[in-house]
XYZ file of C-alpha atoms in Angstrom:
342
model
C -68.419 70.705 -44.710
C -64.840 70.901 -45.979
C -62.704 73.832 -44.867
C -62.123 76.483 -47.547
C -58.930 76.231 -49.541
C -56.031 78.560 -48.819
C -54.257 79.936 -51.880
C -50.919 81.730 -51.723
C -50.236 84.416 -54.335
C -46.707 85.782 -54.688
C -45.510 89.032 -56.234
C -43.006 90.929 -54.133
C -42.477 94.080 -56.210
C -42.834 96.621 -57.783
C -45.990 98.798 -57.779
C -46.747 98.284 -61.463
C -45.995 94.561 -61.382
C -48.201 94.058 -58.330
C -51.003 95.933 -60.132
C -50.498 93.663 -63.153
C -51.556 90.677 -61.010
C -54.981 92.234 -60.400
C -56.758 90.716 -63.461
C -55.382 87.310 -62.449
C -56.592 87.784 -58.875
C -60.111 88.435 -60.204
C -59.914 85.209 -62.229
C -58.689 83.197 -59.243
C -61.555 84.496 -57.111
C -64.089 83.559 -59.805
C -62.685 80.022 -59.996
C -62.258 79.599 -56.232
C -65.143 81.626 -54.746
C -64.843 80.132 -51.252
C -61.060 80.081 -50.975
C -59.024 82.343 -48.734
C -56.536 84.289 -50.833
C -53.236 85.258 -49.183
C -50.813 87.622 -50.954
C -47.066 87.625 -50.208
C -45.603 91.036 -51.080
C -42.701 93.269 -50.033
C -43.667 95.252 -46.940
C -43.279 98.631 -48.666
C -45.929 97.636 -51.211
C -48.328 96.040 -48.732
C -50.573 99.161 -48.510
C -51.313 98.733 -52.220
C -53.104 95.467 -51.463
C -55.812 97.351 -49.550
C -57.390 98.016 -52.935
C -57.385 94.340 -53.921
C -60.880 93.682 -52.638
C -60.666 89.913 -53.153
C -57.545 89.355 -51.041
C -58.240 87.991 -47.554
C -54.821 88.492 -45.979
C -51.485 90.102 -46.791
C -48.153 88.546 -45.840
C -45.498 91.300 -45.860
C -41.848 90.483 -46.478
C -39.679 93.000 -44.625
C -36.637 93.567 -46.832
C -35.337 96.361 -44.592
C -34.740 93.835 -41.828
C -33.046 91.362 -44.159
C -30.663 94.085 -45.339
C -29.972 95.509 -41.888
C -26.951 93.332 -41.174
C -28.429 92.508 -37.751
C -28.012 88.735 -37.861
C -30.334 87.875 -34.933
C -33.079 90.111 -36.410
C -32.600 88.629 -39.876
C -32.813 85.076 -38.535
C -35.895 85.861 -36.448
C -37.705 87.541 -39.358
C -36.811 84.704 -41.747
C -38.000 82.047 -39.312
C -41.240 83.939 -38.705
C -41.910 84.224 -42.449
C -41.147 80.559 -43.136
C -43.388 79.480 -40.256
C -46.208 81.713 -41.488
C -45.992 80.207 -44.967
C -46.594 76.754 -43.506
C -49.438 77.583 -41.128
C -52.443 77.927 -43.472
C -51.808 74.578 -45.272
C -51.995 76.087 -48.721
C -53.675 74.062 -51.448
C -52.123 76.228 -54.179
C -49.158 78.537 -54.481
C -49.091 80.823 -57.519
C -45.819 82.634 -58.122
C -46.316 85.507 -60.553
C -42.729 86.732 -60.106
C -40.665 83.653 -60.875
C -37.423 84.732 -59.182
C -35.163 82.334 -57.315
C -36.352 83.721 -53.986
C -40.046 83.457 -54.840
C -39.611 80.011 -56.376
C -38.098 78.787 -53.104
C -40.879 80.367 -51.029
C -43.488 78.777 -53.295
C -41.881 75.380 -52.769
C -41.481 75.967 -49.036
C -45.205 76.669 -48.676
C -45.809 72.945 -49.089
C -48.765 73.532 -51.410
C -49.439 70.391 -53.474
C -50.216 72.642 -56.461
C -47.442 75.126 -57.177
C -47.707 77.222 -60.321
C -45.195 79.776 -61.473
C -43.850 81.948 -64.259
C -40.481 80.481 -65.213
C -37.883 82.939 -66.483
C -34.931 80.596 -66.017
C -35.260 76.850 -66.516
C -33.270 76.066 -63.358
C -36.107 77.510 -61.255
C -38.720 75.194 -62.711
C -38.003 72.546 -60.077
C -40.003 74.504 -57.507
C -43.315 74.192 -59.359
C -45.695 71.402 -60.222
C -46.697 73.544 -63.228
C -44.118 75.988 -64.542
C -44.919 78.170 -67.535
C -42.163 79.702 -69.583
C -42.268 83.456 -69.599
C -41.123 85.765 -72.331
C -41.153 89.387 -73.330
C -43.643 89.090 -76.173
C -46.804 89.856 -74.211
C -47.948 92.319 -71.591
C -47.076 91.217 -68.010
C -50.767 91.159 -67.041
C -51.441 88.888 -69.996
C -48.546 86.672 -68.933
C -50.131 86.235 -65.504
C -53.438 85.276 -67.124
C -51.610 82.915 -69.487
C -50.035 81.187 -66.482
C -53.470 80.505 -65.019
C -54.847 79.358 -68.359
C -51.979 76.915 -68.870
C -52.717 75.480 -65.429
C -56.327 74.720 -66.398
C -58.083 77.830 -65.075
C -61.028 79.306 -66.983
C -60.170 82.948 -67.667
C -63.628 84.225 -68.612
C -64.176 87.978 -68.693
C -61.012 89.937 -67.967
C -61.391 92.603 -65.270
C -58.846 95.124 -64.062
C -60.578 96.852 -61.163
C -58.779 98.441 -58.232
C -60.976 99.629 -55.349
C -59.369 102.665 -53.731
C -59.996 102.710 -49.948
C -62.403 105.448 -48.927
C -60.072 106.997 -46.362
C -57.370 107.546 -49.001
C -59.876 109.208 -51.307
C -61.071 111.462 -48.479
C -57.510 112.586 -47.704
C -57.050 113.319 -51.399
C -60.202 115.462 -51.336
C -58.769 117.339 -48.337
C -55.549 117.910 -50.316
C -57.624 119.469 -53.096
C -59.388 121.743 -50.618
C -56.194 122.748 -48.802
C -54.555 123.702 -52.096
C -57.627 125.601 -53.333
C -58.385 123.048 -56.054
C -61.914 122.235 -57.209
C -62.772 118.581 -57.908
C -65.420 119.767 -60.383
C -62.865 121.499 -62.617
C -60.583 119.906 -65.221
C -57.398 118.762 -63.498
C -54.194 117.488 -65.079
C -52.050 115.304 -62.820
C -48.435 115.096 -63.988
C -46.231 112.216 -62.800
C -42.910 113.182 -64.398
C -40.512 110.658 -62.873
C -40.268 106.882 -63.166
C -37.935 104.335 -61.582
C -35.415 104.678 -64.439
C -34.068 107.827 -66.054
C -34.312 106.381 -69.570
C -38.107 106.220 -69.146
C -38.410 109.890 -68.188
C -39.578 112.611 -70.558
C -37.678 115.839 -69.740
C -39.195 117.795 -66.863
C -39.023 121.013 -68.878
C -41.362 119.406 -71.422
C -43.844 118.508 -68.702
C -43.666 122.096 -67.471
C -44.479 123.388 -70.946
C -47.371 120.936 -71.181
C -48.620 122.113 -67.783
C -48.365 125.771 -68.834
C -50.337 124.964 -71.993
C -53.215 123.487 -69.997
C -53.044 125.986 -67.180
C -53.515 128.769 -69.730
C -56.697 126.975 -70.803
C -58.140 126.842 -67.301
C -56.983 123.413 -66.127
C -55.704 122.821 -62.612
C -52.238 121.241 -62.433
C -50.762 118.853 -59.867
C -47.206 117.520 -60.071
C -46.781 114.215 -58.251
C -43.750 112.295 -57.079
C -42.164 110.383 -54.247
C -40.402 111.757 -51.154
C -37.088 111.775 -53.042
C -38.526 114.014 -55.776
C -39.005 117.166 -53.649
C -35.849 118.889 -54.889
C -36.287 117.790 -58.485
C -39.796 119.283 -58.544
C -38.676 122.705 -57.361
C -39.111 124.116 -60.924
C -42.790 123.107 -60.746
C -43.201 124.933 -57.432
C -41.384 127.946 -58.837
C -43.920 127.986 -61.657
C -46.712 128.112 -59.018
C -48.002 124.608 -59.726
C -49.301 122.419 -56.892
C -46.826 119.686 -55.922
C -47.918 116.567 -54.028
C -44.540 114.816 -53.808
C -44.204 112.734 -50.673
C -47.851 112.056 -49.878
C -48.609 108.376 -49.123
C -48.997 106.004 -52.061
C -52.767 105.598 -51.765
C -53.266 109.335 -51.342
C -51.393 109.841 -54.618
C -53.770 107.299 -56.116
C -56.675 109.313 -54.729
C -55.358 112.516 -56.320
C -55.100 110.710 -59.626
C -58.621 109.350 -59.270
C -59.933 112.866 -58.646
C -58.063 114.252 -61.660
C -59.458 114.473 -65.153
C -56.326 113.158 -66.814
C -53.016 111.703 -65.658
C -49.924 112.038 -67.816
C -46.485 110.561 -67.201
C -44.078 107.787 -68.041
C -44.277 104.028 -67.712
C -44.598 103.894 -63.938
C -46.623 102.000 -61.391
C -48.899 104.861 -60.383
C -50.123 105.313 -63.961
C -50.908 101.598 -64.202
C -52.770 101.917 -60.905
C -54.720 104.836 -62.374
C -55.782 102.648 -65.298
C -56.970 99.973 -62.855
C -59.111 102.635 -61.135
C -60.864 103.279 -64.457
C -59.270 106.655 -65.072
C -57.739 108.013 -68.273
C -53.995 108.332 -68.736
C -51.561 109.434 -71.409
C -48.425 107.342 -70.958
C -45.167 108.367 -72.622
C -43.064 105.372 -73.562
C -40.115 104.192 -75.544
C -40.988 101.705 -78.271
C -39.279 98.399 -78.853
C -36.932 97.900 -81.787
C -39.877 97.254 -84.118
C -41.612 100.464 -83.122
C -44.771 98.887 -81.701
C -46.253 98.087 -78.293
C -45.822 94.301 -78.482
C -44.412 93.138 -75.166
C -44.475 96.643 -73.697
C -46.041 97.603 -70.387
C -48.521 99.959 -72.032
C -51.772 100.814 -70.208
C -53.406 97.400 -69.876
C -56.243 96.906 -72.391
C -55.597 100.439 -73.726
C -52.515 100.473 -75.977
C -53.921 103.561 -77.686
C -53.369 105.510 -74.442
C -49.604 105.289 -74.988
C -47.594 107.952 -76.807
C -44.496 106.224 -78.084
C -41.169 107.425 -79.357
C -40.142 106.290 -82.804
C -38.372 102.929 -83.009
C -35.033 102.913 -81.160
C -35.390 106.599 -80.277
C -35.175 107.953 -76.703
C -38.341 109.130 -75.020
C -36.979 112.695 -75.080
C -37.527 112.632 -78.850
C -41.319 112.736 -78.371
C -42.428 116.214 -79.438
C -44.390 118.430 -77.053
C -46.948 119.014 -79.798
C -47.585 115.265 -79.983
C -48.316 115.084 -76.257
C -50.503 118.197 -76.417
C -52.521 116.530 -79.184
C -52.908 113.336 -77.139
C -53.958 115.167 -73.984
C -56.325 117.394 -75.978
C -58.067 114.311 -77.352
C -58.472 112.927 -73.831
C -59.655 116.239 -72.369
C -62.139 116.715 -75.206
C -63.781 113.408 -74.363
C -64.206 114.597 -70.761
C -65.680 117.933 -71.813
C -68.071 116.255 -74.241
C -69.373 113.920 -71.526
C -68.757 110.775 -73.587
C -69.132 107.219 -72.367
C -65.481 107.505 -71.443
C -66.111 110.561 -69.317
C -64.043 111.469 -66.312
C -66.653 112.743 -63.887
C -65.435 112.682 -60.309
C -67.292 110.021 -58.299
């Protein structure tokens, strides 16, 4: 019996972009059911791959070491990575990122089949099948398009992230510690993104939270370790703040919440992949539509968008209240799109 194929998947960063590979990973597993799937990702995002149930091994790239300035450590880490990429004898390398670095690593893997998204024509040399990438479609759709152009049957599109049970249990403990009830309506607010131009003003989120708190909803404000000081107004308003908890615990809090609202950020895309409802506040493109935007995958109607060419701060609070009311009403009515806690 022939040994199973080894397939290398590459997407180094960021949280949202790694999540956008998930539908493609499902497709690859369906087409190569016996293969071993290896995922090369930046070390800081490696924990995210625990929820990719079809991945067999994770290869972390330690950027902290490469930026340390310690030449012996950098050389040792680079040699170790390059050696690891040659050991499994990959049959395929699929580069979803398409940067110069990832193109080189795809080529270095020695895989006879090397597929990649090509953003600059000079990088196409690294691939046996390079597919031009553009900004006209959703990134998750671009990843599926890459596979399709390389002869893969797409079939039914799935976007299913399996949150590890230990992360969900820690999230339940967070609820209990903060006197929150998983059976009650909960609004999780993720006010900050990776770029200030994608952020709705915090004072607007606070007003939204006050609106729902007055109607009996529990409120959690989320964020990263660097957001502690910025979220002080939320603490001062007596809202629960979870800033700084581990990534997967944040995901667990979102999974336990009725509704998650925030900007175009990786954690909201992860929430969508867990089958939970979001309201995502976004800027529109110059034509005022969602074409090419990173809206909630398969749910463009879950985005609240600013008018064409207008900043996200121009979105009225009343508009967001209407959108969240619609989502909360569906939970209260127990519809097919209900948000019952598992």
